[in-house]
Each structure stands twice: as structure tokens, then as C-alpha cells.
């Protein structure tokens, strides 16, 4: 298909007054942020859309804006649905604009001064499309690869729009949303008693499955994702099912009713389908957790006990009463009890109960048997930066000062927010991003952002998912952030804090002080489902001398906390270049790569011509050849044999003799120390008390005294 074909068709539809917008090529998925709400007749906007993606599908907004209302006749052989059979129930349609759809159905376009209501499944295989919905237009391609076509003789210009037939209008008022539907009730329902025994999980699943069958199926291009999200929320929030069970039920009981069903064998579709469960679990809901468990009396006695305990604790706190001291454990009274104590001070036996903290029931509910883990589908992860970290992970950017950490983080966030690849790593789709700037003045941050967006070809219309909080000087601390981010209700998927030390409230060298700071990031991830990233500076010295696990100043708990670390290290061969390193918990760590910083655009770009060699304290960290290394060892052994050495003195001599980084000096020391010609407990010198010896200070000094006494 000629790339100009789509643009010409889109402009022609807009000239007719039809509001259009682009969908991804060969799909019904909107490319704009707000989907059908972005539909327009503006020529400049349309040219911009199809210049960026010449093969994008064309969608038209139904309703008053375009002045069109559509009767959608669908054919789905796999599900035994044929809308043409249902059409036979009605009088013949008047001649009107019509297109043939790629699955054998049709779209009938009408006008009306009295808009009809939207209705899915008005009859089997027939949907009514009005305000807020959209349909595809020729020459767009269906996901099955076939094109939409105007029916011969019924294209726009060949015939006019007929008045919407009254016999196709859904009766009554607005169609109730799923959560507004009232359940059928018995004439005089008896109150449901509280269960005295734990409810079997099968009872909950059975009730959830029955409720799921009442939820509207998702129809692609017609708010289908919202309906899938509601179905997921019913399971994980309403019935409080675990994500694995919810995902399986949606695939087995909900997906087959969707139009079209998601393809589980397609990795992208599978990820898109299952991420709705995680989104439902982490985003706020107007309904309280477990509302359907309460409605159907399905809470277990443990859960009810936890709720009662929580309520009791609240009431006791309100009344400011003092709880009596607990009775001693059984048996203590027999030997050591105070038999003369007043009776009133001894609580009766039935008061000796174990207080159940509310969290215990929550923890118990999360225990899963091994048989369940082996027989249920593994929940799909949601990669954010493919091969590096996922949604919900914690990410640390570790680098020395003045290596442009903030630029690096801003570039990463811009790529995530716009769905652009980052330094060669795939970003599968747009993400909602929050950048919390704690260090830069507002002016400087904005200047950087503008230049970097220009360097990446990003415009304002690309960034509705990118949110910035300039919080320098506001004194925000780590314990405020979890509640604050959740309260924002921005559906954040990636939250970045730059830098870490601005949130800390204590000594960064103290594990006790740093643990609660890192725990706050855990809370943000748990409460919102987002990945959380922070930047942190390196300790003094050459970062190229250290392993990634030892990077980052302060307590070593930082090096054990993250799911993925990204490091920036000055390059050993080219001034100004950097080496980007990776250490991942959940993926095989990618190979390091070299990057250059473009001062004009303020963008990091891969430097494939530059081997990733880190600068070290003495020289670039390059592994010596085998022959050269053996030569170094022989020289070190010769030095060791020349006298008795303290470890520190011996290493100092090695540093003077060899121009090597600290890690290789340490290896050289160990090689010489353990050589059988040097070690007094090995080789031909065993037991002869030679003067050469390398060891710790006390041992060597004692040995030197012994040798000196022997000499005297």
C-alpha cells in the first residue's frame, strides 16, 4: 500500500466533517493518548499523525461530532455468531452509506437528530455505535490482514446517510454500568449468618466465576480495555483472589466471550491482557476491597476475626482504656504464682486469648501451597526496559559525581513515557512516569528537559504521561513519599527520585538509617505497582576499581536491595565517554556498553566503536595476557623471598613496582603469598624457618622476633 494512501483518505474523511484519529497499523488500538477523544478534522494535526506513521489505520468517532451512528453487523464463526441472521428479525434498512468488514460483516452508517444509545449485543452479532465509540474506515487493515472496503455503490458520495431507523434503537434509558446492576433478590431474603468455619476457596472461586459470566465482554475498539479492567477488578478486589487465579479465570471464562478474543500464544497480546489484573490490584477503586465477599457472605472466620480485632483496637484506642496485663502461661501459677494476690488482679481463664493482628490474616491469605504453584500458570512479568527491569522492580543508578546522572535519568524517563527504545534496549509501550526532582532548580530542570526532548524528537503532544515534581527545598522525606505517590492517583508506572540522599534522614553509612529509606521504595512499589528508581553517588576513589556490588556510597545494604543496578563509569580510553554497566536480579545482566554524551542535544548515544573499558586508578582495567601475568607473579615471588613482609608493606612495594589497578595488586599479593616457595608450611622450605614470610601484622612481627633471636 502506498504510504500516501492513508493520509489522502484521512484528509478526505476530515473534509466531510468526520472526526478521525490514527490506530496502530493493522489493529484497532489507538495511537493517541486519549483515543477517540483526540479525534479531529484539523488538517495540520492529521498530516502530523500520518507523517509520523504513514501506515496507521484510520478510525472515525461516532456520535454528534461526526454526525454518524453505526449499526455494526458482525460474523464470528468460531463463536457461532452471525449478525446477518439477527438482521432478518427487522424490516429492510433504507439505502445508506455502508462498508464491508473483513470478517464478513458490515457497518451501516446513519444520521440522526435524536442520537441512539450505545448497545453491545443489541441482538446476537449486532452492536449499536454512538457517542464515545469508533469504527475503522477503508482502506484500514483488520488484524486478520484483510482491508475494510466500501460496499460497491454505497460509498460516501455514491449515496447519502439515511435517518437512523427507530426499530434499531435500544429501548429504555442509559445502559447501566456493570457495577450499577442490581442483583436479583428473593422476595424476603433471610439474613445470612456469619460463617463459623473457614470458607473453602472453591466456594469463592465458584461465586466469582458466576459473577464473571455476568460481566460484559470486551469488544476491541469499543472501550474493551475498560471492560476487561472491570472484570479483573471484580476478581482481585471484589473477591480478593490472588493474581494467578484471576488470570486463569479471565483466560478460561472471560476471554472466549470477547470480540475478538486475546491470542494467548501472542506474547504481546498475552502481556497486554494479563497486565490488567496487576493494574486492577494496584489502582484505586470506588469499591472497598472484598466488597463482593461481604455481599455474598464469603469471608472466612479468620478474616472476620481480623476485621473484628481491628475494630476492637480502634474502639479501645478511642476510649483510651488500659488493657489488663495478660495472664501467665499455663503452669506458671502452680510453682511461682502469687497465691495471696487479690482475685480481681487475676484475669479469668476465658480472657486469656491471643490477640490476632489484622496483618496476620492478610499474610495467611498469601500462603500458597507448592501443588498450587506447580499447577497454575506463572503470572507474566511486565518488562519496562526489556532484559533489565520490570514493572514493580526497584532500580538504582549508581555513578560518581559530575557524570550527568540526572541527564541519564531524564532520558530514561522520556523514553519510557513515549515508548521509545533506550540505548538499544526495547521499550514496548508508553508508561506513566513521575520524575521527582529534589536537586535541580526548576529553571535548570526545564532547560534540560526542553533540550533533551528536542534531541529525541519529542513534542508536547507526546508527553501527557510524563509528570514532574520539582521538590527542591521542600524538605520532603522518605516516609512521606509512599502515601503521597498513592494519593496523587496518577496511575504511575515508573517513579524516579533524584537523588537518594535528599530523601534520607540520617547517616548513609548506617544500615539502620538506610533500611527505612529503601523500605519506603518497597512501599511505593507495593502500593502503586510501579517500578521505582533512584540515583545515588559513588564513594570517593576510582569506581572502575570496584565491582558493581560494591558501588554506591554508604551502607552496603544499598548494594543488596535493588532488583537492577545501572552504573556509569568514566571510560578508560576516551575522555568524556562513559561505560554503562548492569547488574540484574531477575535477568541475565546485559553486557556493558560505551556511550557518548552529545553536548548539543544533551542526549546519551551508544558508542559501538568504543570497547567498554572502565577507567581505573592506575590504568584501564584490562586483563593481562597469560604470559605477562606469569611474569608479574615471578617478580612478586622474588620480592617476597627477599625478606619478611607485613601485608601492607608488601602491597605498597607491589604498587610501586607494577602499574596495575588495586584489584590486580591484591590478586598478585595473594599469588605470591600462596606460592610454595614463599609459604613456610609448603614446599621444600617447610619447617626450615626461612626469613621470607608474608602475613598479618602480629604473625609477621612475632616471626621476625623469632628469626632475629635465632640470628643472635
PDB file of C-alpha atoms in Angstrom, residues 494-636:
ATOM      1  CA  UNK A 494       7.698   4.420  36.878  1.00  0.00           C
ATOM      2  CA  UNK A 495       8.618   6.738  39.757  1.00  0.00           C
ATOM      3  CA  UNK A 496      12.100   8.271  39.858  1.00  0.00           C
ATOM      4  CA  UNK A 497      13.734  10.086  42.777  1.00  0.00           C
ATOM      5  CA  UNK A 498      16.839  12.145  42.054  1.00  0.00           C
ATOM      6  CA  UNK A 499      18.939  11.939  44.188  1.00  0.00           C
ATOM      7  CA  UNK A 500      18.587   9.436  47.040  1.00  0.00           C
ATOM      8  CA  UNK A 501      20.462  11.411  49.696  1.00  0.00           C
ATOM      9  CA  UNK A 502      17.881  14.214  49.575  1.00  0.00           C
ATOM     10  CA  UNK A 503      15.233  11.825  50.931  1.00  0.00           C
ATOM     11  CA  UNK A 504      17.404  10.216  53.590  1.00  0.00           C
ATOM     12  CA  UNK A 505      17.198  11.424  57.173  1.00  0.00           C
ATOM     13  CA  UNK A 506      20.290  10.027  58.824  1.00  0.00           C
ATOM     14  CA  UNK A 507      23.733   8.618  58.186  1.00  0.00           C
ATOM     15  CA  UNK A 508      24.051   6.996  54.755  1.00  0.00           C
ATOM     16  CA  UNK A 509      26.815   4.802  56.193  1.00  0.00           C
ATOM     17  CA  UNK A 510      24.417   3.333  58.758  1.00  0.00           C
ATOM     18  CA  UNK A 511      22.409   0.272  57.761  1.00  0.00           C
ATOM     19  CA  UNK A 512      19.894   1.168  60.472  1.00  0.00           C
ATOM     20  CA  UNK A 513      19.313   4.606  58.902  1.00  0.00           C
ATOM     21  CA  UNK A 514      19.226   3.438  55.284  1.00  0.00           C
ATOM     22  CA  UNK A 515      16.917   0.429  55.662  1.00  0.00           C
ATOM     23  CA  UNK A 516      13.749   2.501  56.260  1.00  0.00           C
ATOM     24  CA  UNK A 517      14.601   4.717  53.278  1.00  0.00           C
ATOM     25  CA  UNK A 518      14.868   1.693  50.993  1.00  0.00           C
ATOM     26  CA  UNK A 519      11.752   0.192  52.598  1.00  0.00           C
ATOM     27  CA  UNK A 520       9.830   3.318  51.542  1.00  0.00           C
ATOM     28  CA  UNK A 521      10.596   2.459  47.915  1.00  0.00           C
ATOM     29  CA  UNK A 522       9.254  -1.046  48.592  1.00  0.00           C
ATOM     30  CA  UNK A 523       6.057   0.553  49.884  1.00  0.00           C
ATOM     31  CA  UNK A 524       5.669   2.714  46.795  1.00  0.00           C
ATOM     32  CA  UNK A 525       6.103  -0.323  44.550  1.00  0.00           C
ATOM     33  CA  UNK A 526       3.637  -2.375  46.613  1.00  0.00           C
ATOM     34  CA  UNK A 527       1.005   0.375  46.886  1.00  0.00           C
ATOM     35  CA  UNK A 528       1.097   1.517  43.256  1.00  0.00           C
ATOM     36  CA  UNK A 529       2.601  -1.426  41.369  1.00  0.00           C
ATOM     37  CA  UNK A 530       5.136   0.967  39.837  1.00  0.00           C
ATOM     38  CA  UNK A 531       8.826   0.416  39.277  1.00  0.00           C
ATOM     39  CA  UNK A 532      10.846   2.764  41.493  1.00  0.00           C
ATOM     40  CA  UNK A 533      14.244   4.213  40.601  1.00  0.00           C
ATOM     41  CA  UNK A 534      16.694   6.439  42.425  1.00  0.00           C
ATOM     42  CA  UNK A 535      20.111   7.912  41.710  1.00  0.00           C
ATOM     43  CA  UNK A 536      22.968   7.619  44.173  1.00  0.00           C
ATOM     44  CA  UNK A 537      26.558   8.797  44.157  1.00  0.00           C
ATOM     45  CA  UNK A 538      29.643   6.601  44.353  1.00  0.00           C
ATOM     46  CA  UNK A 539      32.124   6.606  47.205  1.00  0.00           C
ATOM     47  CA  UNK A 540      35.366   8.516  46.810  1.00  0.00           C
ATOM     48  CA  UNK A 541      38.052   6.910  44.704  1.00  0.00           C
ATOM     49  CA  UNK A 542      38.002   5.276  41.316  1.00  0.00           C
ATOM     50  CA  UNK A 543      34.706   3.452  40.611  1.00  0.00           C
ATOM     51  CA  UNK A 544      36.459   1.413  37.938  1.00  0.00           C
ATOM     52  CA  UNK A 545      38.378  -0.384  40.685  1.00  0.00           C
ATOM     53  CA  UNK A 546      35.184  -1.730  42.240  1.00  0.00           C
ATOM     54  CA  UNK A 547      32.717  -4.448  41.395  1.00  0.00           C
ATOM     55  CA  UNK A 548      29.151  -3.244  40.730  1.00  0.00           C
ATOM     56  CA  UNK A 549      28.073  -4.878  44.013  1.00  0.00           C
ATOM     57  CA  UNK A 550      30.405  -2.517  45.843  1.00  0.00           C
ATOM     58  CA  UNK A 551      29.284   0.625  44.030  1.00  0.00           C
ATOM     59  CA  UNK A 552      27.321   3.344  45.770  1.00  0.00           C
ATOM     60  CA  UNK A 553      28.461   5.303  48.795  1.00  0.00           C
ATOM     61  CA  UNK A 554      27.379   4.440  52.307  1.00  0.00           C
ATOM     62  CA  UNK A 555      25.944   1.303  53.836  1.00  0.00           C
ATOM     63  CA  UNK A 556      26.286  -1.938  51.905  1.00  0.00           C
ATOM     64  CA  UNK A 557      22.539  -2.585  52.280  1.00  0.00           C
ATOM     65  CA  UNK A 558      22.161  -0.428  49.156  1.00  0.00           C
ATOM     66  CA  UNK A 559      24.120  -2.977  47.153  1.00  0.00           C
ATOM     67  CA  UNK A 560      21.790  -5.794  48.270  1.00  0.00           C
ATOM     68  CA  UNK A 561      18.461  -4.002  47.918  1.00  0.00           C
ATOM     69  CA  UNK A 562      17.817  -3.247  44.258  1.00  0.00           C
ATOM     70  CA  UNK A 563      16.424  -5.533  41.552  1.00  0.00           C
ATOM     71  CA  UNK A 564      18.565  -3.856  38.915  1.00  0.00           C
ATOM     72  CA  UNK A 565      21.567  -1.552  39.117  1.00  0.00           C
ATOM     73  CA  UNK A 566      22.755   0.650  36.271  1.00  0.00           C
ATOM     74  CA  UNK A 567      26.214   2.160  36.684  1.00  0.00           C
ATOM     75  CA  UNK A 568      28.025   4.979  34.913  1.00  0.00           C
ATOM     76  CA  UNK A 569      31.833   4.822  34.907  1.00  0.00           C
ATOM     77  CA  UNK A 570      34.337   7.135  33.186  1.00  0.00           C
ATOM     78  CA  UNK A 571      35.809   5.471  30.116  1.00  0.00           C
ATOM     79  CA  UNK A 572      39.420   4.346  30.234  1.00  0.00           C
ATOM     80  CA  UNK A 573      40.288   5.164  26.616  1.00  0.00           C
ATOM     81  CA  UNK A 574      38.294   8.276  25.690  1.00  0.00           C
ATOM     82  CA  UNK A 575      37.824  11.316  27.875  1.00  0.00           C
ATOM     83  CA  UNK A 576      34.169  12.271  28.302  1.00  0.00           C
ATOM     84  CA  UNK A 577      32.829   8.873  27.291  1.00  0.00           C
ATOM     85  CA  UNK A 578      31.191   6.583  29.835  1.00  0.00           C
ATOM     86  CA  UNK A 579      30.726   2.865  30.343  1.00  0.00           C
ATOM     87  CA  UNK A 580      27.175   1.810  31.251  1.00  0.00           C
ATOM     88  CA  UNK A 581      27.150  -1.350  33.378  1.00  0.00           C
ATOM     89  CA  UNK A 582      24.295  -3.543  34.570  1.00  0.00           C
ATOM     90  CA  UNK A 583      23.612  -5.914  37.444  1.00  0.00           C
ATOM     91  CA  UNK A 584      20.173  -7.566  37.366  1.00  0.00           C
ATOM     92  CA  UNK A 585      18.439  -9.818  39.867  1.00  0.00           C
ATOM     93  CA  UNK A 586      15.743 -11.162  37.541  1.00  0.00           C
ATOM     94  CA  UNK A 587      17.563 -11.200  34.200  1.00  0.00           C
ATOM     95  CA  UNK A 588      20.972 -12.174  32.942  1.00  0.00           C
ATOM     96  CA  UNK A 589      22.905  -8.942  33.306  1.00  0.00           C
ATOM     97  CA  UNK A 590      23.432  -7.317  29.890  1.00  0.00           C
ATOM     98  CA  UNK A 591      26.953  -6.690  28.665  1.00  0.00           C
ATOM     99  CA  UNK A 592      28.345  -3.226  29.404  1.00  0.00           C
ATOM    100  CA  UNK A 593      28.304  -0.649  26.628  1.00  0.00           C
ATOM    101  CA  UNK A 594      30.079   2.596  25.890  1.00  0.00           C
ATOM    102  CA  UNK A 595      28.149   5.834  25.428  1.00  0.00           C
ATOM    103  CA  UNK A 596      28.979   9.392  24.436  1.00  0.00           C
ATOM    104  CA  UNK A 597      27.154  12.497  25.629  1.00  0.00           C
ATOM    105  CA  UNK A 598      26.117  14.943  22.918  1.00  0.00           C
ATOM    106  CA  UNK A 599      26.591  18.420  24.377  1.00  0.00           C
ATOM    107  CA  UNK A 600      24.289  19.978  21.789  1.00  0.00           C
ATOM    108  CA  UNK A 601      21.219  17.782  22.375  1.00  0.00           C
ATOM    109  CA  UNK A 602      22.166  16.660  25.917  1.00  0.00           C
ATOM    110  CA  UNK A 603      21.474  13.056  24.848  1.00  0.00           C
ATOM    111  CA  UNK A 604      23.482   9.914  25.553  1.00  0.00           C
ATOM    112  CA  UNK A 605      24.126   7.866  22.420  1.00  0.00           C
ATOM    113  CA  UNK A 606      25.650   4.359  22.127  1.00  0.00           C
ATOM    114  CA  UNK A 607      29.300   4.341  21.018  1.00  0.00           C
ATOM    115  CA  UNK A 608      29.556   0.966  19.288  1.00  0.00           C
ATOM    116  CA  UNK A 609      33.051   1.813  18.011  1.00  0.00           C
ATOM    117  CA  UNK A 610      34.366   2.136  21.566  1.00  0.00           C
ATOM    118  CA  UNK A 611      35.086  -1.010  23.647  1.00  0.00           C
ATOM    119  CA  UNK A 612      33.603  -0.744  27.171  1.00  0.00           C
ATOM    120  CA  UNK A 613      36.824  -0.247  29.166  1.00  0.00           C
ATOM    121  CA  UNK A 614      36.429   1.414  32.558  1.00  0.00           C
ATOM    122  CA  UNK A 615      38.999   3.874  33.839  1.00  0.00           C
ATOM    123  CA  UNK A 616      40.754   2.587  36.956  1.00  0.00           C
ATOM    124  CA  UNK A 617      43.088   4.196  39.471  1.00  0.00           C
ATOM    125  CA  UNK A 618      46.268   3.243  37.606  1.00  0.00           C
ATOM    126  CA  UNK A 619      45.255   2.211  34.111  1.00  0.00           C
ATOM    127  CA  UNK A 620      42.228   0.831  32.298  1.00  0.00           C
ATOM    128  CA  UNK A 621      41.060  -2.412  33.791  1.00  0.00           C
ATOM    129  CA  UNK A 622      42.213  -4.850  31.142  1.00  0.00           C
ATOM    130  CA  UNK A 623      43.029  -8.458  31.923  1.00  0.00           C
ATOM    131  CA  UNK A 624      46.707  -9.102  31.389  1.00  0.00           C
ATOM    132  CA  UNK A 625      47.766 -11.815  28.976  1.00  0.00           C
ATOM    133  CA  UNK A 626      48.742 -15.163  30.482  1.00  0.00           C
ATOM    134  CA  UNK A 627      52.482 -14.774  29.821  1.00  0.00           C
ATOM    135  CA  UNK A 628      52.566 -11.235  31.151  1.00  0.00           C
ATOM    136  CA  UNK A 629      50.668 -12.225  34.288  1.00  0.00           C
ATOM    137  CA  UNK A 630      53.046 -15.116  34.996  1.00  0.00           C
ATOM    138  CA  UNK A 631      55.934 -12.685  34.631  1.00  0.00           C
ATOM    139  CA  UNK A 632      54.309 -10.402  37.211  1.00  0.00           C
ATOM    140  CA  UNK A 633      53.873 -13.334  39.625  1.00  0.00           C
ATOM    141  CA  UNK A 634      57.541 -14.349  39.298  1.00  0.00           C
ATOM    142  CA  UNK A 635      58.619 -10.789  40.102  1.00  0.00           C
ATOM    143  CA  UNK A 636      56.267 -10.714  43.109  1.00  0.00           C
TER     144      UNK A 636
END
